[in-house]
CSV table of C-alpha atoms in Angstrom, one decimal:
chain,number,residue,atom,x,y,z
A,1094,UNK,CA,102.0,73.5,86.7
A,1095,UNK,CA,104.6,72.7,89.2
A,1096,UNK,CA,106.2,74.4,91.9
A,1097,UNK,CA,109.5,74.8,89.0
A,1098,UNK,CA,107.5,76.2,86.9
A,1099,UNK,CA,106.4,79.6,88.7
A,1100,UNK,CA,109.2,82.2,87.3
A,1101,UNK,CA,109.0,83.6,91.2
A,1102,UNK,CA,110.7,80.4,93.0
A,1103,UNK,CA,111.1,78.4,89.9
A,1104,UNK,CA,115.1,78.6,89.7
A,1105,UNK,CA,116.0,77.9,93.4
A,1106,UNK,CA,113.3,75.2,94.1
A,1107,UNK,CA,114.3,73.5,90.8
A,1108,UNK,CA,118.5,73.9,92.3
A,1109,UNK,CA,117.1,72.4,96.0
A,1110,UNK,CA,115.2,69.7,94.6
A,1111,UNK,CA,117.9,68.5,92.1
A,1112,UNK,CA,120.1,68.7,95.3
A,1113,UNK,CA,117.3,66.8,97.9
A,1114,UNK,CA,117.5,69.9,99.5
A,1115,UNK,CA,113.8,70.3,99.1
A,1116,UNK,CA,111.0,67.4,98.1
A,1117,UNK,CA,113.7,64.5,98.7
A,1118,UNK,CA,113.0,60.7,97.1
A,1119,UNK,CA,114.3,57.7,98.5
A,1120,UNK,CA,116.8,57.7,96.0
A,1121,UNK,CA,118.4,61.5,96.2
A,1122,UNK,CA,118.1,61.8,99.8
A,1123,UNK,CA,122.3,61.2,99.7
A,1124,UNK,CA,122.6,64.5,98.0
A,1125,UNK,CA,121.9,67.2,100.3
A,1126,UNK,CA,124.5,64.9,102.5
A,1127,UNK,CA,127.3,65.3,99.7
A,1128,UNK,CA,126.2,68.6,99.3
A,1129,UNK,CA,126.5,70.2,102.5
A,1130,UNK,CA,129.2,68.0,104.6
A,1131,UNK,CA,132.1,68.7,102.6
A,1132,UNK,CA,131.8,72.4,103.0
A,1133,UNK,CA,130.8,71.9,106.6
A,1134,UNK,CA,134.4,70.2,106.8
A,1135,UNK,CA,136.1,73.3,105.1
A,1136,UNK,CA,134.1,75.1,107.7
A,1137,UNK,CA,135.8,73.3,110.5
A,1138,UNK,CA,139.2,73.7,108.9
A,1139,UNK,CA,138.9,77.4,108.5
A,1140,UNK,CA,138.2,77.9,112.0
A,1141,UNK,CA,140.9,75.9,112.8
A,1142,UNK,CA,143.0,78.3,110.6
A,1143,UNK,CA,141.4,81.5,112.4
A,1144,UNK,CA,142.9,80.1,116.1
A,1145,UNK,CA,146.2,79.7,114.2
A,1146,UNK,CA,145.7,83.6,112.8
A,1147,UNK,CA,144.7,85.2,116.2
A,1148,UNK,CA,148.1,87.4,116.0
A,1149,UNK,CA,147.8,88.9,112.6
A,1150,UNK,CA,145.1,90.8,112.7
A,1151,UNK,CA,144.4,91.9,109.2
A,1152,UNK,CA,145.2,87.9,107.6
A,1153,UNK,CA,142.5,87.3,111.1
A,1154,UNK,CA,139.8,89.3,109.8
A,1155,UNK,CA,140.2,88.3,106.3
A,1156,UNK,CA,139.4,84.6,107.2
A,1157,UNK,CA,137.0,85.7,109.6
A,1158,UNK,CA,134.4,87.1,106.7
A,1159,UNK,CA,135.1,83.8,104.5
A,1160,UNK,CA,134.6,81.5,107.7
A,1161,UNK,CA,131.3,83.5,108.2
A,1162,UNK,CA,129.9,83.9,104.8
A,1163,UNK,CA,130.7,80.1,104.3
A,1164,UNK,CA,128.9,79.3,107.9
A,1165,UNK,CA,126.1,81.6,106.9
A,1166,UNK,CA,125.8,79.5,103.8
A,1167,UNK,CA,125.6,76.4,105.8
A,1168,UNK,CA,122.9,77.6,108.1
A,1169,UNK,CA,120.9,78.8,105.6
A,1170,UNK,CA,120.5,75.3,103.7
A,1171,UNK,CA,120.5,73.5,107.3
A,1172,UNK,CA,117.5,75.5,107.9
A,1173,UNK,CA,116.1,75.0,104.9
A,1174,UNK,CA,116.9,70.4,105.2
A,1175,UNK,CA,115.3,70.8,108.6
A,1176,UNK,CA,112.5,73.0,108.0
A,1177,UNK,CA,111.8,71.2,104.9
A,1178,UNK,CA,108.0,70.3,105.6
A,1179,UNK,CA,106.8,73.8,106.0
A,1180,UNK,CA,109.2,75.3,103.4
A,1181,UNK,CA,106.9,72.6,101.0
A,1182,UNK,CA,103.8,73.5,102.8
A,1183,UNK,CA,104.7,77.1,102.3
A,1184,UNK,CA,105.5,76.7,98.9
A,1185,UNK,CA,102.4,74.8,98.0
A,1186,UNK,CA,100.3,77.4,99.4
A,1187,UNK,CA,102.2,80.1,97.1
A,1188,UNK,CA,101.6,77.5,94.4
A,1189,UNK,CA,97.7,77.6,94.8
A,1190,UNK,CA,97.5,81.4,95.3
A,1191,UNK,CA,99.6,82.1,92.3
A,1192,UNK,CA,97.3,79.3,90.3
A,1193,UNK,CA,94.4,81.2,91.4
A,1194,UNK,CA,95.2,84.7,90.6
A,1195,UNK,CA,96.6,83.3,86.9
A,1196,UNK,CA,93.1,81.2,87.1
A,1197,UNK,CA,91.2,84.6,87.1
A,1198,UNK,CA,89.4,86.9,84.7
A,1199,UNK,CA,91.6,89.7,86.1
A,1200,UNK,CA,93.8,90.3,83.2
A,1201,UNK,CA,95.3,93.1,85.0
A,1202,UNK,CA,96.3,91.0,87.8
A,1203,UNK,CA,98.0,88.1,85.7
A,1204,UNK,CA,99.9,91.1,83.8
A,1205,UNK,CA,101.1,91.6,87.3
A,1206,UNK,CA,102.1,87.9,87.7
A,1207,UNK,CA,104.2,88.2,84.8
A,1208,UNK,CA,106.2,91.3,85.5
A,1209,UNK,CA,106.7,89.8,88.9
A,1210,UNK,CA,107.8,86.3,87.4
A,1211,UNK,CA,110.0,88.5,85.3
A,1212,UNK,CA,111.9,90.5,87.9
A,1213,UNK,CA,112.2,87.8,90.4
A,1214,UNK,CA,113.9,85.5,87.8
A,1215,UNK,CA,116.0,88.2,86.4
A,1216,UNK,CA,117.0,88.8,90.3
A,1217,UNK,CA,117.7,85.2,90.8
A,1218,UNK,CA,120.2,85.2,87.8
A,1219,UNK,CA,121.5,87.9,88.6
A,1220,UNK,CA,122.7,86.7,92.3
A,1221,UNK,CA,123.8,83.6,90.9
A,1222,UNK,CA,125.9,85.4,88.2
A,1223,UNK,CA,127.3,88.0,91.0
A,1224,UNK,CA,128.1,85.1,93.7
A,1225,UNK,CA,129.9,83.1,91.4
A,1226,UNK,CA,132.1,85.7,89.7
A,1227,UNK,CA,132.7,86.9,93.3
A,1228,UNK,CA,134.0,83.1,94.6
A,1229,UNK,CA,136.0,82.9,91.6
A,1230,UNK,CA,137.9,86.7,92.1
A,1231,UNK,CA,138.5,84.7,96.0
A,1232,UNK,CA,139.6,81.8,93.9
A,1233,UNK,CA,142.3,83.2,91.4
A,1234,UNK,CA,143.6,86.0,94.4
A,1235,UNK,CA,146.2,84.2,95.6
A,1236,UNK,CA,148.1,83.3,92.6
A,1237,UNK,CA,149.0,87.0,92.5
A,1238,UNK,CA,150.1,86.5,96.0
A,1239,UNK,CA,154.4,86.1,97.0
A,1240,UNK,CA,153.6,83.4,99.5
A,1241,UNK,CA,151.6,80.5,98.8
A,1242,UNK,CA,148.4,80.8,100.2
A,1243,UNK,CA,144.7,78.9,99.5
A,1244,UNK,CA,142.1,81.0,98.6
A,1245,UNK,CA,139.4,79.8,102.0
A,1246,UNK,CA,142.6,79.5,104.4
A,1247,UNK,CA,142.1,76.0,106.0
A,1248,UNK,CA,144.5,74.0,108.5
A,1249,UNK,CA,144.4,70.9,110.5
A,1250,UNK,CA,146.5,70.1,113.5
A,1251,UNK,CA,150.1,68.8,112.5
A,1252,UNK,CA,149.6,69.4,108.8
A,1253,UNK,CA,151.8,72.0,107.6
A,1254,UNK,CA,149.2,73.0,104.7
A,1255,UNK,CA,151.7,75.2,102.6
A,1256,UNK,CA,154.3,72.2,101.6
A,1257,UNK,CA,154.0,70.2,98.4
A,1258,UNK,CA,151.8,68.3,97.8
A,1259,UNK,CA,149.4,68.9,100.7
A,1260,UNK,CA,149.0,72.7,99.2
A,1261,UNK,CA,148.4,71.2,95.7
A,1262,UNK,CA,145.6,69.0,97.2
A,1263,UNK,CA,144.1,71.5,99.0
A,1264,UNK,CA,143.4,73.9,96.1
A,1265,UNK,CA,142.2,71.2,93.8
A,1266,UNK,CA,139.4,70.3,96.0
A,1267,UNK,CA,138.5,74.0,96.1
A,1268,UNK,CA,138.5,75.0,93.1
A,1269,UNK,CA,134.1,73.4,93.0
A,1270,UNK,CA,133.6,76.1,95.8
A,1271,UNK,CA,132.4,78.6,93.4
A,1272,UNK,CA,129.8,76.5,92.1
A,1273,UNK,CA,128.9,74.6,95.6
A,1274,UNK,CA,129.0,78.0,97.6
A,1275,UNK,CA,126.9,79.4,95.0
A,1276,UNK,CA,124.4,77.3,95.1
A,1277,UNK,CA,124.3,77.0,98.6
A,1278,UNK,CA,124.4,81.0,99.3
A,1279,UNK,CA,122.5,82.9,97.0
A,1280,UNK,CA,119.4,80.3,96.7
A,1281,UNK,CA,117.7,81.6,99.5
A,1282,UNK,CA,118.2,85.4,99.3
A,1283,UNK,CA,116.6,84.6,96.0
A,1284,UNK,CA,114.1,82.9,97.2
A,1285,UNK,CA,113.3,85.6,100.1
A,1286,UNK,CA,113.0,88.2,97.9
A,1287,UNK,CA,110.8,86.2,95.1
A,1288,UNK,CA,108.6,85.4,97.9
A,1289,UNK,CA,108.5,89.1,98.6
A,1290,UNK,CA,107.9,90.0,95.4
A,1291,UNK,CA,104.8,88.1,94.9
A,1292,UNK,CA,103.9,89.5,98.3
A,1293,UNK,CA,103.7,92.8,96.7
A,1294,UNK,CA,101.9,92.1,93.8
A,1295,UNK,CA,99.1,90.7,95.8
A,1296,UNK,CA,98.7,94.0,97.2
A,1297,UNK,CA,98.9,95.7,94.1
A,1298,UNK,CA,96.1,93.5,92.6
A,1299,UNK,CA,94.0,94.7,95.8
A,1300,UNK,CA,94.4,98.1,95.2
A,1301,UNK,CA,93.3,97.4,91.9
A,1302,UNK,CA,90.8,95.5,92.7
A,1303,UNK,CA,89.2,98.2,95.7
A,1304,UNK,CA,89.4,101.1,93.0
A,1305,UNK,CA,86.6,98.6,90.8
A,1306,UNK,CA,84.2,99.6,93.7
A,1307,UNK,CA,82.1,101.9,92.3
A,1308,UNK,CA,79.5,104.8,93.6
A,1309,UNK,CA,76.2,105.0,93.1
A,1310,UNK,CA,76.0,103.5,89.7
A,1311,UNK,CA,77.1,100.0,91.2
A,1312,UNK,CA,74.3,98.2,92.4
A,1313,UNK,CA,74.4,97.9,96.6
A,1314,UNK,CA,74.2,94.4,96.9
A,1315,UNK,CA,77.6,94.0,94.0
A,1316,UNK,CA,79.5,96.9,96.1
A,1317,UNK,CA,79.4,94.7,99.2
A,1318,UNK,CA,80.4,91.8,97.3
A,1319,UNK,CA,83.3,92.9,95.8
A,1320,UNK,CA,83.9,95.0,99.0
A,1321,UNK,CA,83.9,91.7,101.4
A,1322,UNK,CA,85.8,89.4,98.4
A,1323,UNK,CA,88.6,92.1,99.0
A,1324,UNK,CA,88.4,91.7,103.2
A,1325,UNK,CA,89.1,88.1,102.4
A,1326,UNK,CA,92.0,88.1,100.1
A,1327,UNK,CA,93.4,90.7,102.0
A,1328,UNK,CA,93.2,87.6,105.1
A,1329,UNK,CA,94.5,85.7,102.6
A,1330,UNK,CA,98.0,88.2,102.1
A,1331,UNK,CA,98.6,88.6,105.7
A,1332,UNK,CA,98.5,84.8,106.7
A,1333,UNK,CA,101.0,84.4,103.2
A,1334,UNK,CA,103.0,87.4,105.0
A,1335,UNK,CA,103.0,85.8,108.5
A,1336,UNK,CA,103.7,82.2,107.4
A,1337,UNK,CA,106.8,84.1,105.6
A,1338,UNK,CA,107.7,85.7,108.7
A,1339,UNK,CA,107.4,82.2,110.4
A,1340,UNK,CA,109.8,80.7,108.0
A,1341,UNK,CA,112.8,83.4,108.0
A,1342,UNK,CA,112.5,85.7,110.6
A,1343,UNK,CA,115.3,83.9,113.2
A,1344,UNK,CA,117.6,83.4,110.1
A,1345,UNK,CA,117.8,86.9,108.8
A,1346,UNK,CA,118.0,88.2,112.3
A,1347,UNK,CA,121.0,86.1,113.0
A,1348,UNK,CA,122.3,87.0,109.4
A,1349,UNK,CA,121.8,90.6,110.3
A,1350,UNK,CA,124.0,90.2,113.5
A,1351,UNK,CA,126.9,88.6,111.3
A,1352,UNK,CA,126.6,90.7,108.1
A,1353,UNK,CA,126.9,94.0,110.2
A,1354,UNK,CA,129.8,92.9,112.3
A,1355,UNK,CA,132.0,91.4,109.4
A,1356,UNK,CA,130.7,95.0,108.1
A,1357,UNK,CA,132.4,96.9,110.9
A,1358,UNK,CA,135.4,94.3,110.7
A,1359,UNK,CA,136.6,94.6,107.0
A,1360,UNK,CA,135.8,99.1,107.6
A,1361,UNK,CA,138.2,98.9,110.0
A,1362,UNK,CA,140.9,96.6,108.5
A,1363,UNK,CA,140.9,98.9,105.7
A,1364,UNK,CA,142.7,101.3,108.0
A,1365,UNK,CA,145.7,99.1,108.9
A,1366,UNK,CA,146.5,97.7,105.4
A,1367,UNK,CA,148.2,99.0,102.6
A,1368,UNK,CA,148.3,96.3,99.7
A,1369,UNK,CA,146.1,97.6,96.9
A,1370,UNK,CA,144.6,94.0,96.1
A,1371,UNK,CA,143.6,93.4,100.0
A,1372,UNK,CA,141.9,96.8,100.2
A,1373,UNK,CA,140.5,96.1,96.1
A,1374,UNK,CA,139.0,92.4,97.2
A,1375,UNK,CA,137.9,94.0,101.0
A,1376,UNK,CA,135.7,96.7,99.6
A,1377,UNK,CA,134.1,94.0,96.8
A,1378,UNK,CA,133.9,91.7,99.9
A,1379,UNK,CA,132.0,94.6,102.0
A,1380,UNK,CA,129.7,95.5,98.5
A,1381,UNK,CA,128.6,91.9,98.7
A,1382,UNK,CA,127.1,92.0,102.1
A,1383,UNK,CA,125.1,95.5,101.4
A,1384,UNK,CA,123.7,94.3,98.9
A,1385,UNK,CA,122.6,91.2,100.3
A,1386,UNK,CA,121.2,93.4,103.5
A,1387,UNK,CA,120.0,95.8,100.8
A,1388,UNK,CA,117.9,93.3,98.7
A,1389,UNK,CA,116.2,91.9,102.7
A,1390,UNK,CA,115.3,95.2,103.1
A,1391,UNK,CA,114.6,96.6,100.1
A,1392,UNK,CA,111.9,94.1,99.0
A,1393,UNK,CA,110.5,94.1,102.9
A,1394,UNK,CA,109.9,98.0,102.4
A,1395,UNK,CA,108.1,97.0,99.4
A,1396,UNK,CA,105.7,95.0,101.4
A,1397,UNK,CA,104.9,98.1,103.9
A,1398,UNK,CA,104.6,100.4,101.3
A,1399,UNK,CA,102.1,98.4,99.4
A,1400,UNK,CA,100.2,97.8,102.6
A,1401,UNK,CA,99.9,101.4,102.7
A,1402,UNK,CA,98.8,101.9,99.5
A,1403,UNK,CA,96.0,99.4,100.5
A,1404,UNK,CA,95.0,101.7,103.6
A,1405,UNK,CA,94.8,104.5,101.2
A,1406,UNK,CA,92.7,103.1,98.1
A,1407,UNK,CA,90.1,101.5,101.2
A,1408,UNK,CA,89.7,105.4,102.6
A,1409,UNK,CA,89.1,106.4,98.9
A,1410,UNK,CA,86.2,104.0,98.2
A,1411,UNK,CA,83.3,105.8,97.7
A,1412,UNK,CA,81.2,105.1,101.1
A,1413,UNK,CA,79.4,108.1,101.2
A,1414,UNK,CA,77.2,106.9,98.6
A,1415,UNK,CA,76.4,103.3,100.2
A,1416,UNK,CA,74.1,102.1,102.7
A,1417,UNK,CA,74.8,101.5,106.2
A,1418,UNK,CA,76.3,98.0,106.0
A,1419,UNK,CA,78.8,98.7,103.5
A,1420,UNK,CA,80.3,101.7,105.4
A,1421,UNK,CA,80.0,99.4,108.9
A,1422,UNK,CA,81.8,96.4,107.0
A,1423,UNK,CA,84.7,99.0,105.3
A,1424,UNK,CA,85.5,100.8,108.7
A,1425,UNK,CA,86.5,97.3,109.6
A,1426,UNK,CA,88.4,96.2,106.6
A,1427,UNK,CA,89.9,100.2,107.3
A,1428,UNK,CA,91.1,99.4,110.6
A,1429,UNK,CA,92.4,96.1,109.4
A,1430,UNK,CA,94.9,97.7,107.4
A,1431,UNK,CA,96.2,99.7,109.2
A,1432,UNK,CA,97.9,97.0,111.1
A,1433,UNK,CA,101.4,97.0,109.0
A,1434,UNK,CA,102.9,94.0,107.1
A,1435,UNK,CA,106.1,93.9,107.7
A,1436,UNK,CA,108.9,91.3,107.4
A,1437,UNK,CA,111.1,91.3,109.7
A,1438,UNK,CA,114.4,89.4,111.2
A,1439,UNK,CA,112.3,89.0,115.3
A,1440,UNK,CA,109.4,90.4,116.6
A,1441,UNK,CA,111.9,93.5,118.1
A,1442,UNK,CA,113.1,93.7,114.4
A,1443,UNK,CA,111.5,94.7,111.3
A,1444,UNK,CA,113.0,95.1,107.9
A,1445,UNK,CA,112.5,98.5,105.9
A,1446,UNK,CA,114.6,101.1,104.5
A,1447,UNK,CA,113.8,103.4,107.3
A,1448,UNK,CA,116.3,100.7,108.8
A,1449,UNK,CA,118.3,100.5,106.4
A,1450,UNK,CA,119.6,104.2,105.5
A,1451,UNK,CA,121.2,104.9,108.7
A,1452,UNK,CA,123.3,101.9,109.2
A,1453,UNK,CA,123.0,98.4,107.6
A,1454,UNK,CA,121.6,96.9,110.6
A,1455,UNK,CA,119.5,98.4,113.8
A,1456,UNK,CA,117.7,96.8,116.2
A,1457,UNK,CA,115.0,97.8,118.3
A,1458,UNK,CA,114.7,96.5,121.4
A,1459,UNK,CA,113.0,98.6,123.6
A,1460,UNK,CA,110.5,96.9,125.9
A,1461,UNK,CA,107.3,99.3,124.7
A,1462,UNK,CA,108.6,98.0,121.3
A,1463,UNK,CA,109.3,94.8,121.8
A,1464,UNK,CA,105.4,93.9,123.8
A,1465,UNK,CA,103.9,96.1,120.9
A,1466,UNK,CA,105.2,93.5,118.3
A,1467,UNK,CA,104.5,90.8,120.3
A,1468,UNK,CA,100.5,91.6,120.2
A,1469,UNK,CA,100.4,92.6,116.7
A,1470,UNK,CA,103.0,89.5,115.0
A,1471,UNK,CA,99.8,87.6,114.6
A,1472,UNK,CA,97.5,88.1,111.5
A,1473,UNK,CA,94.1,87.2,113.4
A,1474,UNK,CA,95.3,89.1,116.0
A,1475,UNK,CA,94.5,92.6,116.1
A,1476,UNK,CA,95.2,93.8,119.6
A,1477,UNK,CA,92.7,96.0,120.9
A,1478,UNK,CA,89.9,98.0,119.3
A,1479,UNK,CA,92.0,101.7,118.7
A,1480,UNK,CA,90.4,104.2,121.3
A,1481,UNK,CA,90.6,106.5,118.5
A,1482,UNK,CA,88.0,104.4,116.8
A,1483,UNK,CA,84.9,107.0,118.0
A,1484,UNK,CA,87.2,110.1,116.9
A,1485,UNK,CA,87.3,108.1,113.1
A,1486,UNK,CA,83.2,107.5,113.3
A,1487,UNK,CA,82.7,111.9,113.7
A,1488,UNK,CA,85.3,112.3,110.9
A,1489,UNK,CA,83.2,110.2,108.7
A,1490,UNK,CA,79.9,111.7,109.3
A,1491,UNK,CA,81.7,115.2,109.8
A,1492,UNK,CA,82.9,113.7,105.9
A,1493,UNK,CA,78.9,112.9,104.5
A,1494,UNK,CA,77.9,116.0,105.9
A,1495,UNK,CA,80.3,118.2,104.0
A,1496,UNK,CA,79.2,116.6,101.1
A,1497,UNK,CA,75.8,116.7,101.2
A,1498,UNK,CA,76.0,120.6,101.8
A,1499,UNK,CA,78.4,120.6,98.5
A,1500,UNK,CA,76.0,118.7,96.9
């Protein structure tokens, strides 16, 4: 099966690789190049057209959100062209830990898969459907306009851009944009959240896969099988989690910074204007960017949550009723977990809705904070050994000796 074929990535990778974005041939490397460079050189034009706005504050900040959603656009697939081996590595290793989950006799876990495939696909859709209709309400606004005016407002030195048939021109090679900005916008906050998605799923498999560990009626040596196949995969999930953090964390920090500016921006400029359309297209304009923030954080939270499911079905093993080894081998595997996965934009910054609620972007950067991530941003890395460690060891035998009087 190949990488197009896995519902979680399947629509983006297949978009990528039809544009050389990702897995390039000799003969479709010229893609990406058509691809990106035209919009690059609306992107120039349209900060030409913001010096040329600087007085009118309201048109300013207008342009100012299309000139950085369009940039953001182009950074994102710039990232992705020159990151392109370890996006394939990456994806190749989703690939073979997808295949072997599908591979299993866990037909729990591959119902799993397919809800997962499901709702990431459905997402992917979904953001594709939304972009698009979104570019095309930017596309159609200014015929309802009195003055002529092009929906990205674009300008070149010496050109007057509003006389015929320079205006003319100008729209017609816009009108693509809702199909090339598409493409090149939504992709990869689709991808970032299918890539989250199977993330979670992962750890809902091992939660399922820890409550199979029996008491007493499971053989010893079977309970420490299963117990140590779940320490690995659980290894397995935080090096997919880290390698994800690896990949994105510098872009949706940097997104993060934008998004919640233009945020702050368009809240203000619907203060000083009073034409219904501007405030109507402002407030869709500001929707957008929650909900792209919302969907980063959203599906990051899903991560820590899971992870803290995992902590709690490894404390409700039943340990009392194994041998020495297995409760030595799942204190470990406990204090493993409760290291948190989290995705986030910088090792001061991590994603979750405990962010998100109280403004659409925080960051943390207090020096405790900051070297505290810094020790714990590696998955083999575990920091110290708790000091709390020795209070955990009297609560479990406190534990075993409560139940032996019960029993």
């Amino acid at each position: 099966m190949a990488i197009e074929d896995i519902g979680l990535v399947g629509i983006n990778v297949r978009m990528w690789r039809h544009l050389a974005v990702l897995y390039p041939t000799p003969g479709s490397s010229w893609r990406k190049f058509a691809f990106v460079l035209p919009v690059t050189a609306m992107n120039v034009m349209q900060f030409v057209y913001l010096l040329r706005m600087w007085g009118d504050l309201p048109a300013f900040i207008l342009n100012m959100f299309f000139f950085s959603a369009i940039f953001n656009a182009l950074m994102r697939t710039w990232l992705v062209i020159i990151k392109r081996g370890q996006f394939e590595e990456f994806l190749d290793q989703l690939s073979t830990l997808f295949h072997s989950l599908l591979d299993s006799t866990d037909e729990w876990g591959r119902g799993i898969l397919r809800r997962a495939e499901r709702e990431a696909r459905n997402l992917a859709i979904l953001n594709l459907s939304a972009s698009f209709l979104d570019i095309v309400g930017a596309l159609v606004s200014p015929l309802f306009r009195e003055e002529r005016a092009h929906p990205f407002g674009v300008a070149l030195p010496g050109v007057s851009m509003t006389s015929s048939p320079v205006y003319e021109v100008i729209y017609l090679a816009q009108l693509p944009t809702p199909l090339l900005l598409s493409m090149m916008y939504m992709p990869f906050v689709s991808l970032f959240a299918g890539l989250a998605i199977f993330g979670k799923a992962m750890l809902q498999i091992l939660v399922h896969r820890l409550g199979q560990i029996g008491g007493a009626e499971q053989p010893e040596e079977e309970r420490h099988h299963r117990l140590t196949s779940c320490i690995a995969y659980h290894t397995q999930v935080m090096s997919y989690v880290w390698q994800l953090n690896k990949l994105v964390a510098n872009i949706v920090a940097v997104e993060a910074i934008i998004f919640g500016s233009i945020i702050c921006s368009l809240l203000f400029c619907l203060n000083i204007i009073t034409s219904p359309t501007q405030v109507t297209s402002i407030v869709m304009y500001i929707l957008t960017m929650l909900y792209v923030l919302y969907t980063y954080y959203n599906r990051a939270n899903e991560i820590c949550l899971e992870n803290n499911r995992v902590a709690e079905a490894v404390y409700n093993v039943p340990w009392y009723e194994a041998g020495t080894r297995f409760r030595k081998t799942l204190l470990i595997f406990l204090m493993q977990t409760q290291h948190p996965l989290e995705v986030g934009g910088c090792i001061s910054f991590a994603e979750s809705l405990r962010d998100y609620k109280p403004f659409p972007f925080r960051v943390r950067c207090a020096p405790f904070h900051l070297a505290d991530k810094s020790r714990q941003r590696l998955p083999h890395d575990f920091g110290h050994v708790p000091e709390s460690v020795e209070c955990v060891l009297l609560l479990l035998h406190h534990a075993a000796w409560r139940h032996r009087q019960m029993s």
